[in-house]
PDB file of C-alpha atoms in Angstrom:
ATOM      1  CA  MET A   1      87.591 105.577  55.678  1.00  0.00           C
ATOM      2  CA  PHE A   2      87.425 108.452  58.179  1.00  0.00           C
ATOM      3  CA  THR A   3      83.936 109.744  58.962  1.00  0.00           C
ATOM      4  CA  CYS A   4      82.540 113.016  60.324  1.00  0.00           C
ATOM      5  CA  GLY A   5      80.574 112.301  63.518  1.00  0.00           C
ATOM      6  CA  THR A   6      78.164 115.195  62.904  1.00  0.00           C
ATOM      7  CA  CYS A   7      77.091 114.925  59.250  1.00  0.00           C
ATOM      8  CA  TRP A   8      78.466 111.378  58.686  1.00  0.00           C
ATOM      9  CA  ARG A   9      80.261 112.391  55.505  1.00  0.00           C
ATOM     10  CA  GLN A  10      83.133 110.034  54.623  1.00  0.00           C
ATOM     11  CA  PHE A  11      86.602 111.140  53.531  1.00  0.00           C
ATOM     12  CA  PRO A  12      88.453 108.802  51.127  1.00  0.00           C
ATOM     13  CA  ALA A  13      91.403 111.239  51.111  1.00  0.00           C
ATOM     14  CA  GLY A  14      92.098 110.452  54.751  1.00  0.00           C
ATOM     15  CA  TRP A  15      92.345 111.956  58.223  1.00  0.00           C
ATOM     16  CA  LYS A  16      93.730 115.384  57.216  1.00  0.00           C
ATOM     17  CA  SER A  17      90.858 115.918  54.792  1.00  0.00           C
ATOM     18  CA  ARG A  18      88.358 115.237  57.570  1.00  0.00           C
ATOM     19  CA  GLN A  19      90.214 117.571  59.944  1.00  0.00           C
ATOM     20  CA  GLN A  20      89.947 120.394  57.400  1.00  0.00           C
ATOM     21  CA  HIS A  21      86.219 119.683  57.030  1.00  0.00           C
ATOM     22  CA  MET A  22      85.642 119.742  60.804  1.00  0.00           C
ATOM     23  CA  LYS A  23      87.610 122.950  61.252  1.00  0.00           C
ATOM     24  CA  ALA A  24      85.630 124.658  58.480  1.00  0.00           C
ATOM     25  CA  THR A  25      82.203 123.489  59.676  1.00  0.00           C
ATOM     26  CA  GLY A  26      82.578 123.119  63.446  1.00  0.00           C
ATOM     27  CA  HIS A  27      81.679 119.425  63.144  1.00  0.00           C
ATOM     28  CA  GLU A  28      83.099 116.738  65.445  1.00  0.00           C
ATOM     29  CA  ALA A  29      84.703 113.313  65.057  1.00  0.00           C
ATOM     30  CA  PRO A  30      82.693 110.248  66.142  1.00  0.00           C
ATOM     31  CA  GLY A  31      82.632 109.920  69.917  1.00  0.00           C
ATOM     32  CA  PHE A  32      84.315 106.532  70.288  1.00  0.00           C
ATOM     33  CA  GLU A  33      86.944 106.459  67.546  1.00  0.00           C
ATOM     34  CA  CYS A  34      90.071 104.299  67.492  1.00  0.00           C
ATOM     35  CA  ASP A  35      93.334 106.111  68.290  1.00  0.00           C
ATOM     36  CA  SER A  36      95.068 104.604  65.250  1.00  0.00           C
ATOM     37  CA  CYS A  37      92.548 103.671  62.534  1.00  0.00           C
ATOM     38  CA  ASP A  38      89.300 104.970  61.058  1.00  0.00           C
ATOM     39  CA  ARG A  39      86.953 102.642  62.962  1.00  0.00           C
ATOM     40  CA  PHE A  40      84.536 103.963  65.575  1.00  0.00           C
ATOM     41  CA  PHE A  41      82.197 102.213  68.009  1.00  0.00           C
ATOM     42  CA  GLY A  42      79.057 102.638  70.080  1.00  0.00           C
ATOM     43  CA  SER A  43      80.741 102.712  73.479  1.00  0.00           C
ATOM     44  CA  GLN A  44      84.062 103.358  75.201  1.00  0.00           C
ATOM     45  CA  GLN A  45      84.285  99.712  76.233  1.00  0.00           C
ATOM     46  CA  ALA A  46      83.963  98.572  72.619  1.00  0.00           C
ATOM     47  CA  VAL A  47      86.663 100.902  71.299  1.00  0.00           C
ATOM     48  CA  ASN A  48      88.940 100.000  74.227  1.00  0.00           C
ATOM     49  CA  GLN A  49      88.531  96.295  73.415  1.00  0.00           C
ATOM     50  CA  HIS A  50      89.288  96.959  69.729  1.00  0.00           C
ATOM     51  CA  MET A  51      92.438  98.953  70.521  1.00  0.00           C
ATOM     52  CA  THR A  52      93.613  96.307  72.982  1.00  0.00           C
ATOM     53  CA  ASP A  53      93.026  93.415  70.549  1.00  0.00           C
ATOM     54  CA  LEU A  54      94.782  95.142  67.633  1.00  0.00           C
ATOM     55  CA  LYS A  55      97.322  97.102  69.689  1.00  0.00           C
ATOM     56  CA  HIS A  56      95.921 100.344  68.324  1.00  0.00           C
ATOM     57  CA  TRP A  57      96.450 102.390  71.472  1.00  0.00           C
ATOM     58  CA  ALA A  58      98.280 105.609  70.588  1.00  0.00           C
ATOM     59  CA  GLU A  59     101.492 106.577  72.312  1.00  0.00           C
ATOM     60  CA  PRO A  60     100.891 108.958  75.260  1.00  0.00           C
ATOM     61  CA  SER A  61     102.245 111.916  73.276  1.00  0.00           C
ATOM     62  CA  GLU A  62      99.768 111.159  70.477  1.00  0.00           C
ATOM     63  CA  SER A  63      96.696 110.695  72.653  1.00  0.00           C
ATOM     64  CA  GLU A  64      96.851 113.711  74.926  1.00  0.00           C
ATOM     65  CA  GLU A  65      93.374 114.952  75.768  1.00  0.00           C
ATOM     66  CA  PRO A  66      92.160 118.145  74.114  1.00  0.00           C
ATOM     67  CA  GLY A  67      92.888 121.091  76.375  1.00  0.00           C
ATOM     68  CA  TYR A  68      90.038 123.461  75.498  1.00  0.00           C
ATOM     69  CA  GLU A  69      86.480 122.619  76.565  1.00  0.00           C
ATOM     70  CA  CYS A  70      83.308 124.362  75.389  1.00  0.00           C
ATOM     71  CA  ASP A  71      81.390 125.818  78.354  1.00  0.00           C
ATOM     72  CA  ASP A  72      78.061 125.246  76.605  1.00  0.00           C
ATOM     73  CA  CYS A  73      78.236 121.637  75.425  1.00  0.00           C
ATOM     74  CA  GLY A  74      81.401 120.133  76.919  1.00  0.00           C
ATOM     75  CA  ASN A  75      83.076 119.255  73.604  1.00  0.00           C
ATOM     76  CA  ALA A  76      86.860 119.531  73.850  1.00  0.00           C
ATOM     77  CA  PHE A  77      89.365 120.827  71.303  1.00  0.00           C
ATOM     78  CA  ASN A  78      93.116 120.676  70.771  1.00  0.00           C
ATOM     79  CA  ASP A  79      93.628 124.411  70.374  1.00  0.00           C
ATOM     80  CA  GLU A  80      91.849 127.635  71.262  1.00  0.00           C
ATOM     81  CA  ASP A  81      91.137 128.621  67.645  1.00  0.00           C
ATOM     82  CA  ASP A  82      89.151 125.417  67.086  1.00  0.00           C
ATOM     83  CA  LEU A  83      87.169 126.069  70.268  1.00  0.00           C
ATOM     84  CA  ARG A  84      86.383 129.671  69.276  1.00  0.00           C
ATOM     85  CA  ASN A  85      85.259 128.591  65.781  1.00  0.00           C
ATOM     86  CA  HIS A  86      83.008 125.964  67.365  1.00  0.00           C
ATOM     87  CA  GLU A  87      81.473 128.535  69.746  1.00  0.00           C
ATOM     88  CA  VAL A  88      80.712 130.877  66.858  1.00  0.00           C
ATOM     89  CA  LYS A  89      79.185 128.260  64.560  1.00  0.00           C
ATOM     90  CA  GLN A  90      77.382 126.038  67.046  1.00  0.00           C
ATOM     91  CA  HIS A  91      76.451 128.434  69.857  1.00  0.00           C
ATOM     92  CA  LEU A  92      76.422 131.869  68.149  1.00  0.00           C
ATOM     93  CA  TYR A  93      78.813 133.065  70.853  1.00  0.00           C
ATOM     94  CA  CYS A  94      81.701 135.530  70.544  1.00  0.00           C
ATOM     95  CA  ASP A  95      84.144 134.715  73.329  1.00  0.00           C
ATOM     96  CA  PRO A  96      86.411 137.806  73.060  1.00  0.00           C
ATOM     97  CA  CYS A  97      83.358 140.055  73.550  1.00  0.00           C
ATOM     98  CA  ASP A  98      81.402 137.618  75.769  1.00  0.00           C
ATOM     99  CA  ARG A  99      78.258 138.060  73.641  1.00  0.00           C
ATOM    100  CA  HIS A 100      75.557 135.710  72.349  1.00  0.00           C
ATOM    101  CA  PHE A 101      73.688 136.385  69.098  1.00  0.00           C
ATOM    102  CA  GLN A 102      70.251 135.440  67.774  1.00  0.00           C
ATOM    103  CA  ASP A 103      71.321 134.107  64.374  1.00  0.00           C
ATOM    104  CA  HIS A 104      74.347 133.372  62.186  1.00  0.00           C
ATOM    105  CA  ASN A 105      73.959 136.564  60.175  1.00  0.00           C
ATOM    106  CA  SER A 106      74.130 138.734  63.311  1.00  0.00           C
ATOM    107  CA  ILE A 107      77.310 137.158  64.634  1.00  0.00           C
ATOM    108  CA  LYS A 108      78.879 137.229  61.153  1.00  0.00           C
ATOM    109  CA  GLN A 109      78.242 140.989  60.923  1.00  0.00           C
ATOM    110  CA  HIS A 110      79.654 141.434  64.425  1.00  0.00           C
ATOM    111  CA  LEU A 111      82.841 139.512  63.619  1.00  0.00           C
ATOM    112  CA  HIS A 112      83.403 141.720  60.569  1.00  0.00           C
ATOM    113  CA  SER A 113      82.671 144.952  62.431  1.00  0.00           C
ATOM    114  CA  LYS A 114      85.256 147.486  63.598  1.00  0.00           C
ATOM    115  CA  VAL A 115      85.149 145.889  67.051  1.00  0.00           C
ATOM    116  CA  HIS A 116      87.100 142.928  65.705  1.00  0.00           C
ATOM    117  CA  ARG A 117      89.030 144.753  63.020  1.00  0.00           C
ATOM    118  CA  ASN A 118      90.499 146.962  65.741  1.00  0.00           C
ATOM    119  CA  SER A 119      91.026 144.549  68.627  1.00  0.00           C
ATOM    120  CA  THR A 120      93.263 146.529  70.965  1.00  0.00           C
ATOM    121  CA  VAL A 121      93.029 144.812  74.362  1.00  0.00           C
ATOM    122  CA  LEU A 122      96.329 142.938  74.467  1.00  0.00           C
ATOM    123  CA  CYS A 123      97.117 140.071  76.827  1.00  0.00           C
ATOM    124  CA  PRO A 124     100.308 141.159  78.637  1.00  0.00           C
ATOM    125  CA  PHE A 125     101.557 137.570  78.797  1.00  0.00           C
ATOM    126  CA  CYS A 126     100.925 135.924  75.403  1.00  0.00           C
ATOM    127  CA  LYS A 127     100.186 139.099  73.351  1.00  0.00           C
ATOM    128  CA  GLU A 128      96.849 137.742  72.063  1.00  0.00           C
ATOM    129  CA  THR A 129      94.399 140.548  71.264  1.00  0.00           C
ATOM    130  CA  HIS A 130      90.817 140.752  72.521  1.00  0.00           C
ATOM    131  CA  GLY A 131      87.901 142.922  71.511  1.00  0.00           C
ATOM    132  CA  THR A 132      87.006 143.845  75.090  1.00  0.00           C
ATOM    133  CA  ALA A 133      88.496 143.882  78.573  1.00  0.00           C
ATOM    134  CA  THR A 134      85.909 141.247  79.545  1.00  0.00           C
ATOM    135  CA  GLY A 135      87.305 138.968  76.869  1.00  0.00           C
ATOM    136  CA  LEU A 136      90.817 139.396  78.239  1.00  0.00           C
ATOM    137  CA  VAL A 137      89.673 138.641  81.802  1.00  0.00           C
ATOM    138  CA  HIS A 138      87.941 135.456  80.654  1.00  0.00           C
ATOM    139  CA  HIS A 139      91.064 134.481  78.687  1.00  0.00           C
ATOM    140  CA  LEU A 140      93.088 134.681  81.923  1.00  0.00           C
ATOM    141  CA  GLU A 141      90.453 133.347  84.316  1.00  0.00           C
ATOM    142  CA  SER A 142      89.678 130.254  82.248  1.00  0.00           C
ATOM    143  CA  GLY A 143      93.341 129.238  82.076  1.00  0.00           C
ATOM    144  CA  SER A 144      93.467 129.699  78.290  1.00  0.00           C
ATOM    145  CA  CYS A 145      96.671 131.728  78.593  1.00  0.00           C
ATOM    146  CA  THR A 146      99.389 129.180  79.297  1.00  0.00           C
ATOM    147  CA  LYS A 147     101.981 131.926  79.842  1.00  0.00           C
ATOM    148  CA  ALA A 148     100.130 133.816  82.586  1.00  0.00           C
ATOM    149  CA  PRO A 149     101.446 133.370  86.163  1.00  0.00           C
ATOM    150  CA  LEU A 150      97.825 133.643  87.344  1.00  0.00           C
ATOM    151  CA  ASP A 151      94.975 131.359  88.284  1.00  0.00           C
ATOM    152  CA  ARG A 152      91.374 131.814  89.398  1.00  0.00           C
ATOM    153  CA  ASP A 153      92.319 132.402  93.045  1.00  0.00           C
ATOM    154  CA  LYS A 154      94.958 135.057  92.314  1.00  0.00           C
ATOM    155  CA  LEU A 155      92.567 136.896  90.008  1.00  0.00           C
ATOM    156  CA  TYR A 156      89.836 136.843  92.658  1.00  0.00           C
ATOM    157  CA  GLU A 157      92.226 138.236  95.286  1.00  0.00           C
ATOM    158  CA  ALA A 158      93.241 141.023  92.891  1.00  0.00           C
ATOM    159  CA  VAL A 159      89.593 141.856  92.148  1.00  0.00           C
ATOM    160  CA  ARG A 160      88.678 141.892  95.870  1.00  0.00           C
ATOM    161  CA  GLN A 161      91.501 144.353  96.607  1.00  0.00           C
ATOM    162  CA  ARG A 162      90.180 146.690  93.919  1.00  0.00           C
ATOM    163  CA  ASP A 163      86.502 146.117  94.721  1.00  0.00           C
ATOM    164  CA  PRO A 164      86.213 146.899  98.464  1.00  0.00           C
ATOM    165  CA  ASN A 165      82.494 147.681  98.159  1.00  0.00           C
ATOM    166  CA  GLY A 166      81.678 144.344  96.557  1.00  0.00           C
ATOM    167  CA  ILE A 167      80.281 145.729  93.304  1.00  0.00           C
ATOM    168  CA  ILE A 168      81.034 142.496  91.450  1.00  0.00           C
ATOM    169  CA  SER A 169      82.906 140.327  93.971  1.00  0.00           C
ATOM    170  CA  LYS A 170      81.186 138.615  96.879  1.00  0.00           C
ATOM    171  CA  LYS A 171      82.278 139.286 100.450  1.00  0.00           C
ATOM    172  CA  LEU A 172      82.792 135.697 101.485  1.00  0.00           C
ATOM    173  CA  LEU A 173      83.271 134.834 105.136  1.00  0.00           C
ATOM    174  CA  THR A 174      84.309 131.280 104.322  1.00  0.00           C
ATOM    175  CA  TRP A 175      86.259 131.686 101.084  1.00  0.00           C
ATOM    176  CA  SER A 176      88.813 128.933 100.478  1.00  0.00           C
ATOM    177  CA  ALA A 177      91.227 128.277  97.654  1.00  0.00           C
ATOM    178  CA  THR A 178      90.023 126.472  94.539  1.00  0.00           C
ATOM    179  CA  VAL A 179      89.599 122.742  95.109  1.00  0.00           C
ATOM    180  CA  SER A 180      91.372 120.399  92.683  1.00  0.00           C
ATOM    181  CA  TYR A 181      89.599 117.213  91.536  1.00  0.00           C
ATOM    182  CA  GLU A 182      90.906 114.204  89.648  1.00  0.00           C
ATOM    183  CA  ALA A 183      88.649 111.458  88.316  1.00  0.00           C
ATOM    184  CA  THR A 184      89.965 107.966  87.589  1.00  0.00           C
ATOM    185  CA  ASP A 185      88.795 105.018  85.482  1.00  0.00           C
ATOM    186  CA  LYS A 186      86.269 104.319  88.249  1.00  0.00           C
ATOM    187  CA  ALA A 187      84.242 107.238  86.868  1.00  0.00           C
ATOM    188  CA  TRP A 188      83.281 105.050  83.877  1.00  0.00           C
ATOM    189  CA  ASN A 189      79.505 104.406  83.853  1.00  0.00           C
ATOM    190  CA  CYS A 190      78.769 101.311  81.774  1.00  0.00           C
ATOM    191  CA  HIS A 191      75.041 102.131  81.713  1.00  0.00           C
ATOM    192  CA  VAL A 192      75.564 105.357  79.748  1.00  0.00           C
ATOM    193  CA  GLY A 193      78.801 104.338  78.006  1.00  0.00           C
ATOM    194  CA  ALA A 194      80.760 107.363  79.230  1.00  0.00           C
ATOM    195  CA  TYR A 195      82.759 108.820  82.101  1.00  0.00           C
ATOM    196  CA  GLU A 196      80.333 110.493  84.508  1.00  0.00           C
ATOM    197  CA  CYS A 197      80.819 113.600  86.630  1.00  0.00           C
ATOM    198  CA  TYR A 198      79.804 112.576  90.151  1.00  0.00           C
ATOM    199  CA  LEU A 199      78.813 116.161  90.983  1.00  0.00           C
ATOM    200  CA  CYS A 200      76.392 116.901  88.126  1.00  0.00           C
ATOM    201  CA  HIS A 201      76.184 113.473  86.386  1.00  0.00           C
ATOM    202  CA  ARG A 202      77.159 114.928  83.018  1.00  0.00           C
ATOM    203  CA  PRO A 203      78.700 112.289  80.680  1.00  0.00           C
ATOM    204  CA  PHE A 204      82.079 112.642  78.927  1.00  0.00           C
ATOM    205  CA  SER A 205      83.549 110.394  76.255  1.00  0.00           C
ATOM    206  CA  LYS A 206      87.118 110.916  77.514  1.00  0.00           C
ATOM    207  CA  LEU A 207      88.563 110.895  81.016  1.00  0.00           C
ATOM    208  CA  GLY A 208      90.688 113.971  80.323  1.00  0.00           C
ATOM    209  CA  SER A 209      87.596 115.937  79.303  1.00  0.00           C
ATOM    210  CA  LEU A 210      85.891 114.959  82.563  1.00  0.00           C
ATOM    211  CA  ASN A 211      88.908 116.117  84.586  1.00  0.00           C
ATOM    212  CA  GLN A 212      89.009 119.401  82.705  1.00  0.00           C
ATOM    213  CA  HIS A 213      85.304 119.873  83.488  1.00  0.00           C
ATOM    214  CA  LEU A 214      85.845 119.053  87.177  1.00  0.00           C
ATOM    215  CA  ASN A 215      88.584 121.665  87.473  1.00  0.00           C
ATOM    216  CA  SER A 216      86.774 124.401  85.566  1.00  0.00           C
ATOM    217  CA  PRO A 217      84.944 127.127  87.561  1.00  0.00           C
ATOM    218  CA  ILE A 218      81.599 125.333  87.136  1.00  0.00           C
ATOM    219  CA  HIS A 219      81.953 123.259  90.329  1.00  0.00           C
ATOM    220  CA  GLN A 220      83.868 125.864  92.314  1.00  0.00           C
ATOM    221  CA  GLN A 221      82.601 128.385  94.834  1.00  0.00           C
ATOM    222  CA  LYS A 222      80.621 131.307  93.377  1.00  0.00           C
ATOM    223  CA  LEU A 223      82.936 134.284  93.848  1.00  0.00           C
ATOM    224  CA  TYR A 224      81.072 137.022  91.988  1.00  0.00           C
ATOM    225  CA  HIS A 225      77.641 138.459  91.319  1.00  0.00           C
ATOM    226  CA  CYS A 226      76.238 140.464  88.430  1.00  0.00           C
ATOM    227  CA  PRO A 227      76.379 144.207  89.267  1.00  0.00           C
ATOM    228  CA  SER A 228      73.065 144.859  87.487  1.00  0.00           C
ATOM    229  CA  SER A 229      70.215 145.550  89.936  1.00  0.00           C
ATOM    230  CA  ARG A 230      67.896 143.668  87.573  1.00  0.00           C
ATOM    231  CA  CYS A 231      70.012 140.517  87.697  1.00  0.00           C
ATOM    232  CA  ARG A 232      72.276 140.068  90.765  1.00  0.00           C
ATOM    233  CA  LYS A 233      72.935 136.521  89.602  1.00  0.00           C
ATOM    234  CA  ARG A 234      75.640 134.677  91.561  1.00  0.00           C
ATOM    235  CA  LEU A 235      78.526 133.647  89.313  1.00  0.00           C
ATOM    236  CA  HIS A 236      81.347 131.095  89.279  1.00  0.00           C
ATOM    237  CA  ASP A 237      83.516 133.495  87.262  1.00  0.00           C
ATOM    238  CA  SER A 238      83.410 137.215  86.534  1.00  0.00           C
ATOM    239  CA  ARG A 239      81.122 136.983  83.469  1.00  0.00           C
ATOM    240  CA  CYS A 240      77.338 137.185  83.377  1.00  0.00           C
ATOM    241  CA  ARG A 241      75.838 135.873  80.136  1.00  0.00           C
ATOM    242  CA  ASP A 242      72.268 136.973  80.910  1.00  0.00           C
TER     243      ASP A 242
END
């Protein structure tokens, strides 16, 4: 019987019923769940042994890692809508507007305001609409738009050309292109039962999630700073959440 890893509710109706529950609530599946059945375990080693013994490993096309990682907690999702719903419910964060809220009522009112009813900032590549220009920039900079012929480096170069006085971009004497990392099975830490980032020691239940984390802006050179004189915080990407 499939189980929710957040509230531990069980779903006799099966996997699809649990998926609907998780999408509606922002809950997650158990961390070490079998690719093929409803069993889950206390460590990656245990679930790997189970799947090897019973030949429960999914085909590569069925076990692709989720492609959308939450910046706040590291949970990964299969599509952008699931990630955005999670950010709203678990972190009170509106990604299109790049805003945090104090409580669920505040963000609910915001999402039903004219800002979101009249989203007019259109992505020129995938035609997704955003409430603000900041939301569109983050959509492109984070790699969420799979149709955009852009990456973090190209966006930075474009910003630098249009920001000669360094209002938001840093004048870097030693700027180099974004470094690409790839972790392997050697990143598995048996003491914590997870794959470990060797740069910040953050644990991940899946290798693909670790690699997505490694290649996100978080471990890249800080290219920007907040233009506010009260902040001036150095930033990995063009957003300041303070």
